[in-house]
Amino acid sequence: MTSTAQGPIAAVEARQLVKRYGVVRAVDGVSFEVARGEIFGFLGANGAGKTTTLRMLCGLLAPTSGTAFIDGIDIVEQPLLAKARLGYLDEDPFVHPHLTGREFLHFVADLYRMPRGAERQRRMERLLGLFELADRDGELIGAYSHGMKQKIGLASLLIREPPVLLLDEPTNGLDPRSARLVKDLLEELSSRGTTVLLSTHILEVAQALCRRVAIIDRGRITATGTMRELRAQAGNEQASLEDLFLKLTAGPESKELIERLLA
Amino acid sequence: MNPLSATRTILRVEVLALRHRVLKRGPVRLVLLAIFLAAAGIFILGGAFTVGATAGHFLPGAIDPVLVGGFTGLSVLMLVVGFPTVIATFFVGRDLLQLALAPVRTIEIFIARLTLAMGANLLISSILLAVVLGMGAGAGAPPAYFVVAVPLIFLQVLAITSTQTVLMSIVLRWVPARMARDVAAAVAGLTGAGLYLAWNLSLRQSFSGRSRPNVDNLTLLIQRIDWLPPAWPGHALSEIIAGHGVAATTWIGLTLLMNVALVAAASVLYKHTLLAGLGVFGSAQAIWKRNDRRASAPAVGAASGSGSPALAIARKDWLAFRRDIRRLSRLLPAVLFPIGYVFAVTRPSRSMGGFWSEVLLVAFMSMFMSTTLATPSIPSERRGFQLLRMAPLPMWQVLRAKVLLTLPPVLAMTMAFGVVVAIASSNGADRLLELSTLVIWLGCGFVAIGVSAGGIDPRFDALDDRRAVGLVGTLAGLGGSLGFGLLSVGAFALFIFGGDALAGTAQLGPVPSTPAIGALMWAAGIVLAAASLAVVVVLLWLANSRLRSFETAIANT
């Protein structure tokens, strides 16, 4: 592993990231590190700033201030180098509706200058088979279901095997079988050294897969650490991730909300 | 419950959405936009009114042809450019799916969508309204003329929009689903462009009376268009000016009857084709599937070597363009327009004046084709632009790929056009060579400017190519194209005249035709050519820096 005098270089590092839209601070000083080969959970309520943070990390949005590093490479200063090392899957995947699944995979592979030939073809067949898209690869993506779009988006990342994956709700819209497949795949990739930053609403997925998590609320990180560290922080050794999440993103309790609704 | 309550609800929501879209811009942008629109309105509508008033006052014999030509021209324009709007309004959109699911009668959806589809056409028709009102004022028309003019123009827009709906419904009802999209594109492109050609030839025949080579037999068949329904409102208004009340009433009655018939037919057909239309147009061709898997493989020569981002973008654009019904239906008339223009307008000429009219025609066509094809090329990436932005790809490579993709069709079309015109004009091989050089120069410049305009102010969230470039990009594209075009044609003229002066054969009026003058003109030509090149470079640089930093549209997607 690459290291510096201060220690090993993190695969992903957010350092005081801020994103402002006018007077609104969508992300407000977010900092965290993800080690190589780690699956790191990034949790937050709707509109908490997860997607904006991920989009800054992958170079889609420029931070108002702060920096982000992928494998020690500054995404703002050296975007092309950093981008070559990561794959980002949006909650609503960026796909071209007028291409077929197979054409889309070739398109992405070409964009990243992946060598043509037998190896690319082998990976493509393997991924299309894995995600059960082999018999639909001639259909236009526009005709795919949401889950299929999610799968082809994921396949477009995995075909080039980037060392860092930033995934925004990757199991969103997938059937239970496919969701399980994705979870197993992420664990397998992690064991082979791929770093995964996983943003999700599904706390069971995060609890099962992630060694560490960060919780973001209204643009700020409210907690980071392992389950044990989070429990210690919350002062409840028996708490589930859901309990911790609700406690750390404090709002009205659901019982209170229901009472208000029915009043 | 009010029988049209759903229609009102749908329209109210659309008005609200429009309001939000407008107010989303900053106050400064809004004020600038209002000033620009007011100035453009005064300039365009004032100009149209003046033209009408002048014709009405000084050319009383031309009132009927001008009014008929105006109404027919509006109809043709709507038919050509309005089809994509009609397809999108009546058959595309998730909101339409929601309406189809709701307990709302189809007739209510039809009325709401008809009103929306007419919106853009009504805006276009304001120019005709200005001409018509000007003509009435110039000819001293009675008050009834002004009272009737506005409803007649409204009826014309209603009739054309209903006709388009009828045509699309017929395609959907009787053409097999797997062919419906292609047939719709062909109908959209060919109907308007065909009528445009007929109209152009007919009008020119009516006004000039001069025989025209090669197309005489064609024009003899269609040289009078008085009987065509789009001409009826024009006749009605000219009869009012002439004081023929009965004739005017007859034409108005016929117009009303035609509208009732068309709207009724459209509503009945729409009722039976809404769901089929949603299936065919509502999403990206769900029924499309390749039979031959090998056809999905990458292009020739793909078996080895590294992938090329530029080629990948070009190949993706080409595939997407062919399969995107809305873009394709817009391209066909764009291609047919200038071709028709060539046949309708050019005439054999051996004079220098004829050559220069061809130069201007070639410049216009090059600019037109580039604007149509190049300007939306970056915004049409839509959400897919995120893929390009995430890829390890500098933005100038994206710009280069877009320019290289758009250049061949623009050059091919313009070159074919230039060759046909040059051969028809019998200007000789040397003039053909000069014209070809100009075509290549202009094509490269206009395409680069068009692509840059799209990159300077892209609207990745726009679903329609016509709204895919913001005001700043549109102005930059127009200004850049005009500047580049004028400088280039100026440089071209200096090179031509300078060459003649060097040979001592130039006719420059009071300026002597000497080698020194020739050299001076060439030097000036080089300066102008360099200036035109600078316009292109500046716009490309602006687009490159904007694409690297531009975020609003990305955040919206």
mmCIF file of C-alpha atoms in Angstrom, chain B residues 250-424:
data_model
loop_
_atom_site.group_PDB
_atom_site.id
_atom_site.type_symbol
_atom_site.label_atom_id
_atom_site.label_comp_id
_atom_site.label_asym_id
_atom_site.label_seq_id
_atom_site.Cartn_x
_atom_site.Cartn_y
_atom_site.Cartn_z
ATOM 1 C CA THR B 250 -68.618 32.894 -47.456
ATOM 2 C CA TRP B 251 -64.864 32.587 -46.941
ATOM 3 C CA ILE B 252 -65.243 33.061 -43.161
ATOM 4 C CA GLY B 253 -68.007 30.425 -43.108
ATOM 5 C CA LEU B 254 -65.845 27.987 -45.030
ATOM 6 C CA THR B 255 -62.949 28.620 -42.640
ATOM 7 C CA LEU B 256 -65.181 27.976 -39.638
ATOM 8 C CA LEU B 257 -66.585 24.789 -41.156
ATOM 9 C CA MET B 258 -63.105 23.528 -41.932
ATOM 10 C CA ASN B 259 -62.015 24.183 -38.356
ATOM 11 C CA VAL B 260 -65.001 22.430 -36.849
ATOM 12 C CA ALA B 261 -64.395 19.403 -39.069
ATOM 13 C CA LEU B 262 -60.676 19.264 -38.322
ATOM 14 C CA VAL B 263 -61.018 19.703 -34.556
ATOM 15 C CA ALA B 264 -63.785 17.076 -34.418
ATOM 16 C CA ALA B 265 -61.731 14.625 -36.470
ATOM 17 C CA ALA B 266 -58.655 15.273 -34.358
ATOM 18 C CA SER B 267 -60.505 14.746 -31.064
ATOM 19 C CA VAL B 268 -62.120 11.499 -32.236
ATOM 20 C CA LEU B 269 -58.862 10.116 -33.623
ATOM 21 C CA TYR B 270 -56.903 11.224 -30.550
ATOM 22 C CA LYS B 271 -59.336 9.400 -28.301
ATOM 23 C CA HIS B 272 -58.512 6.172 -30.109
ATOM 24 C CA THR B 273 -54.766 6.695 -30.363
ATOM 25 C CA LEU B 274 -53.691 8.298 -27.073
ATOM 26 C CA LEU B 275 -52.600 5.044 -25.486
ATOM 27 C CA ALA B 276 -51.007 3.733 -28.677
ATOM 28 C CA GLY B 277 -49.160 7.031 -29.016
ATOM 29 C CA LEU B 278 -47.900 6.872 -25.449
ATOM 30 C CA GLY B 279 -46.586 3.390 -26.202
ATOM 31 C CA VAL B 280 -44.836 4.432 -29.396
ATOM 32 C CA PHE B 281 -43.585 7.909 -28.506
ATOM 33 C CA GLY B 282 -43.839 7.960 -24.741
ATOM 34 C CA SER B 283 -40.601 6.160 -24.081
ATOM 35 C CA ALA B 284 -37.577 5.187 -26.085
ATOM 36 C CA GLN B 285 -39.101 2.722 -28.487
ATOM 37 C CA ALA B 286 -39.840 -0.166 -26.199
ATOM 38 C CA ILE B 287 -40.426 -2.551 -29.083
ATOM 39 C CA TRP B 288 -37.088 -1.963 -30.738
ATOM 40 C CA LYS B 289 -34.743 -4.896 -30.678
ATOM 41 C CA ARG B 290 -31.875 -5.929 -32.866
ATOM 42 C CA ASN B 291 -32.223 -9.258 -34.563
ATOM 43 C CA ASP B 292 -28.575 -9.522 -35.358
ATOM 44 C CA ARG B 293 -26.416 -9.466 -32.259
ATOM 45 C CA ARG B 294 -23.266 -8.945 -34.235
ATOM 46 C CA ALA B 295 -24.638 -5.595 -35.338
ATOM 47 C CA SER B 296 -24.307 -4.411 -31.753
ATOM 48 C CA ALA B 297 -20.590 -4.970 -31.755
ATOM 49 C CA PRO B 298 -18.348 -1.934 -32.070
ATOM 50 C CA ALA B 299 -17.474 -0.439 -35.404
ATOM 51 C CA VAL B 300 -15.094 -1.864 -37.948
ATOM 52 C CA GLY B 301 -11.577 -2.120 -36.724
ATOM 53 C CA ALA B 302 -12.708 -2.472 -33.151
ATOM 54 C CA ALA B 303 -11.059 -5.793 -32.591
ATOM 55 C CA SER B 304 -7.841 -4.375 -31.250
ATOM 56 C CA GLY B 305 -6.194 -1.179 -29.967
ATOM 57 C CA SER B 306 -7.354 1.226 -27.298
ATOM 58 C CA GLY B 307 -10.823 2.672 -27.275
ATOM 59 C CA SER B 308 -11.089 6.181 -28.633
ATOM 60 C CA PRO B 309 -13.305 8.561 -26.640
ATOM 61 C CA ALA B 310 -13.830 10.821 -29.657
ATOM 62 C CA LEU B 311 -14.941 7.952 -31.872
ATOM 63 C CA ALA B 312 -17.081 6.551 -29.072
ATOM 64 C CA ILE B 313 -18.895 9.884 -28.721
ATOM 65 C CA ALA B 314 -19.305 10.155 -32.485
ATOM 66 C CA ARG B 315 -20.670 6.618 -32.777
ATOM 67 C CA LYS B 316 -23.022 7.110 -29.828
ATOM 68 C CA ASP B 317 -24.321 10.400 -31.254
ATOM 69 C CA TRP B 318 -24.914 8.842 -34.640
ATOM 70 C CA LEU B 319 -26.856 5.909 -33.164
ATOM 71 C CA ALA B 320 -28.856 8.116 -30.811
ATOM 72 C CA PHE B 321 -29.654 10.603 -33.559
ATOM 73 C CA ARG B 322 -31.068 7.913 -35.830
ATOM 74 C CA ARG B 323 -33.224 6.543 -33.031
ATOM 75 C CA ASP B 324 -34.477 9.807 -31.550
ATOM 76 C CA ILE B 325 -37.761 10.561 -33.231
ATOM 77 C CA ARG B 326 -37.920 14.182 -32.128
ATOM 78 C CA ARG B 327 -34.454 15.073 -33.361
ATOM 79 C CA LEU B 328 -34.898 13.179 -36.597
ATOM 80 C CA SER B 329 -38.245 14.804 -37.359
ATOM 81 C CA ARG B 330 -36.562 18.180 -36.916
ATOM 82 C CA LEU B 331 -33.649 17.311 -39.152
ATOM 83 C CA LEU B 332 -35.678 16.290 -42.184
ATOM 84 C CA PRO B 333 -37.308 19.671 -42.808
ATOM 85 C CA ALA B 334 -34.009 21.361 -41.989
ATOM 86 C CA VAL B 335 -32.380 19.347 -44.753
ATOM 87 C CA LEU B 336 -35.240 19.714 -47.195
ATOM 88 C CA PHE B 337 -35.655 23.458 -46.651
ATOM 89 C CA PRO B 338 -32.375 24.570 -48.210
ATOM 90 C CA ILE B 339 -32.572 21.998 -50.985
ATOM 91 C CA GLY B 340 -35.986 23.335 -51.884
ATOM 92 C CA TYR B 341 -34.616 26.806 -51.593
ATOM 93 C CA VAL B 342 -31.926 26.050 -54.163
ATOM 94 C CA PHE B 343 -34.394 24.758 -56.704
ATOM 95 C CA ALA B 344 -36.880 27.515 -56.076
ATOM 96 C CA VAL B 345 -34.552 30.471 -55.993
ATOM 97 C CA THR B 346 -31.416 29.868 -58.056
ATOM 98 C CA ARG B 347 -31.331 30.751 -61.684
ATOM 99 C CA PRO B 348 -28.650 30.364 -64.320
ATOM 100 C CA SER B 349 -26.337 33.305 -64.454
ATOM 101 C CA ARG B 350 -23.017 33.899 -66.083
ATOM 102 C CA SER B 351 -22.458 37.242 -64.484
ATOM 103 C CA MET B 352 -20.225 38.090 -61.548
ATOM 104 C CA GLY B 353 -23.380 39.237 -59.722
ATOM 105 C CA GLY B 354 -24.766 35.714 -60.065
ATOM 106 C CA PHE B 355 -21.591 34.277 -58.579
ATOM 107 C CA TRP B 356 -21.828 36.535 -55.543
ATOM 108 C CA SER B 357 -25.461 35.660 -54.975
ATOM 109 C CA GLU B 358 -24.304 32.033 -54.938
ATOM 110 C CA VAL B 359 -21.603 32.902 -52.408
ATOM 111 C CA LEU B 360 -24.219 34.427 -50.118
ATOM 112 C CA LEU B 361 -26.534 31.468 -50.660
ATOM 113 C CA VAL B 362 -23.752 29.018 -49.768
ATOM 114 C CA ALA B 363 -22.880 31.053 -46.684
ATOM 115 C CA PHE B 364 -26.518 31.094 -45.594
ATOM 116 C CA MET B 365 -26.910 27.375 -46.105
ATOM 117 C CA SER B 366 -23.708 26.574 -44.250
ATOM 118 C CA MET B 367 -24.805 28.705 -41.307
ATOM 119 C CA PHE B 368 -28.299 27.221 -41.352
ATOM 120 C CA MET B 369 -27.119 23.616 -41.411
ATOM 121 C CA SER B 370 -24.509 24.247 -38.734
ATOM 122 C CA THR B 371 -27.013 25.906 -36.432
ATOM 123 C CA THR B 372 -29.438 23.034 -36.893
ATOM 124 C CA LEU B 373 -26.942 20.242 -36.359
ATOM 125 C CA ALA B 374 -24.091 21.647 -34.289
ATOM 126 C CA THR B 375 -25.740 23.920 -31.735
ATOM 127 C CA PRO B 376 -27.700 21.233 -29.881
ATOM 128 C CA SER B 377 -24.908 18.652 -30.082
ATOM 129 C CA ILE B 378 -23.573 19.241 -26.551
ATOM 130 C CA PRO B 379 -26.839 19.969 -24.712
ATOM 131 C CA SER B 380 -28.430 16.932 -26.361
ATOM 132 C CA GLU B 381 -26.163 14.759 -24.208
ATOM 133 C CA ARG B 382 -28.643 15.561 -21.421
ATOM 134 C CA ARG B 383 -27.908 13.460 -18.304
ATOM 135 C CA GLY B 384 -25.394 11.491 -20.330
ATOM 136 C CA PHE B 385 -23.122 14.523 -20.168
ATOM 137 C CA GLN B 386 -22.332 13.420 -16.627
ATOM 138 C CA LEU B 387 -20.632 10.359 -18.104
ATOM 139 C CA LEU B 388 -18.379 12.584 -20.190
ATOM 140 C CA ARG B 389 -17.684 14.798 -17.223
ATOM 141 C CA MET B 390 -16.793 11.849 -15.014
ATOM 142 C CA ALA B 391 -14.566 10.280 -17.648
ATOM 143 C CA PRO B 392 -10.861 11.186 -17.709
ATOM 144 C CA LEU B 393 -11.528 13.377 -20.708
ATOM 145 C CA PRO B 394 -10.661 17.060 -21.097
ATOM 146 C CA MET B 395 -13.586 19.122 -22.312
ATOM 147 C CA TRP B 396 -11.730 20.287 -25.406
ATOM 148 C CA GLN B 397 -11.742 16.672 -26.572
ATOM 149 C CA VAL B 398 -15.511 16.601 -26.217
ATOM 150 C CA LEU B 399 -15.739 19.824 -28.244
ATOM 151 C CA ARG B 400 -13.402 18.376 -30.872
ATOM 152 C CA ALA B 401 -15.421 15.176 -31.109
ATOM 153 C CA LYS B 402 -18.650 17.122 -31.551
ATOM 154 C CA VAL B 403 -17.119 19.328 -34.248
ATOM 155 C CA LEU B 404 -15.675 16.343 -36.098
ATOM 156 C CA LEU B 405 -19.002 14.515 -35.970
ATOM 157 C CA THR B 406 -21.066 17.462 -37.197
ATOM 158 C CA LEU B 407 -18.659 18.610 -39.884
ATOM 159 C CA PRO B 408 -19.102 15.789 -42.468
ATOM 160 C CA PRO B 409 -22.878 16.116 -42.955
ATOM 161 C CA VAL B 410 -22.690 19.921 -43.025
ATOM 162 C CA LEU B 411 -19.810 19.898 -45.501
ATOM 163 C CA ALA B 412 -21.419 17.192 -47.637
ATOM 164 C CA MET B 413 -24.736 19.015 -47.837
ATOM 165 C CA THR B 414 -23.221 22.425 -48.456
ATOM 166 C CA MET B 415 -20.694 21.093 -50.945
ATOM 167 C CA ALA B 416 -23.397 19.265 -52.918
ATOM 168 C CA PHE B 417 -25.456 22.441 -52.840
ATOM 169 C CA GLY B 418 -22.513 24.571 -53.999
ATOM 170 C CA VAL B 419 -21.621 22.193 -56.827
ATOM 171 C CA VAL B 420 -25.212 22.055 -58.093
ATOM 172 C CA VAL B 421 -25.502 25.827 -57.989
ATOM 173 C CA ALA B 422 -22.117 26.345 -59.671
ATOM 174 C CA ILE B 423 -22.894 23.857 -62.432
ATOM 175 C CA ALA B 424 -26.364 25.306 -62.982
#
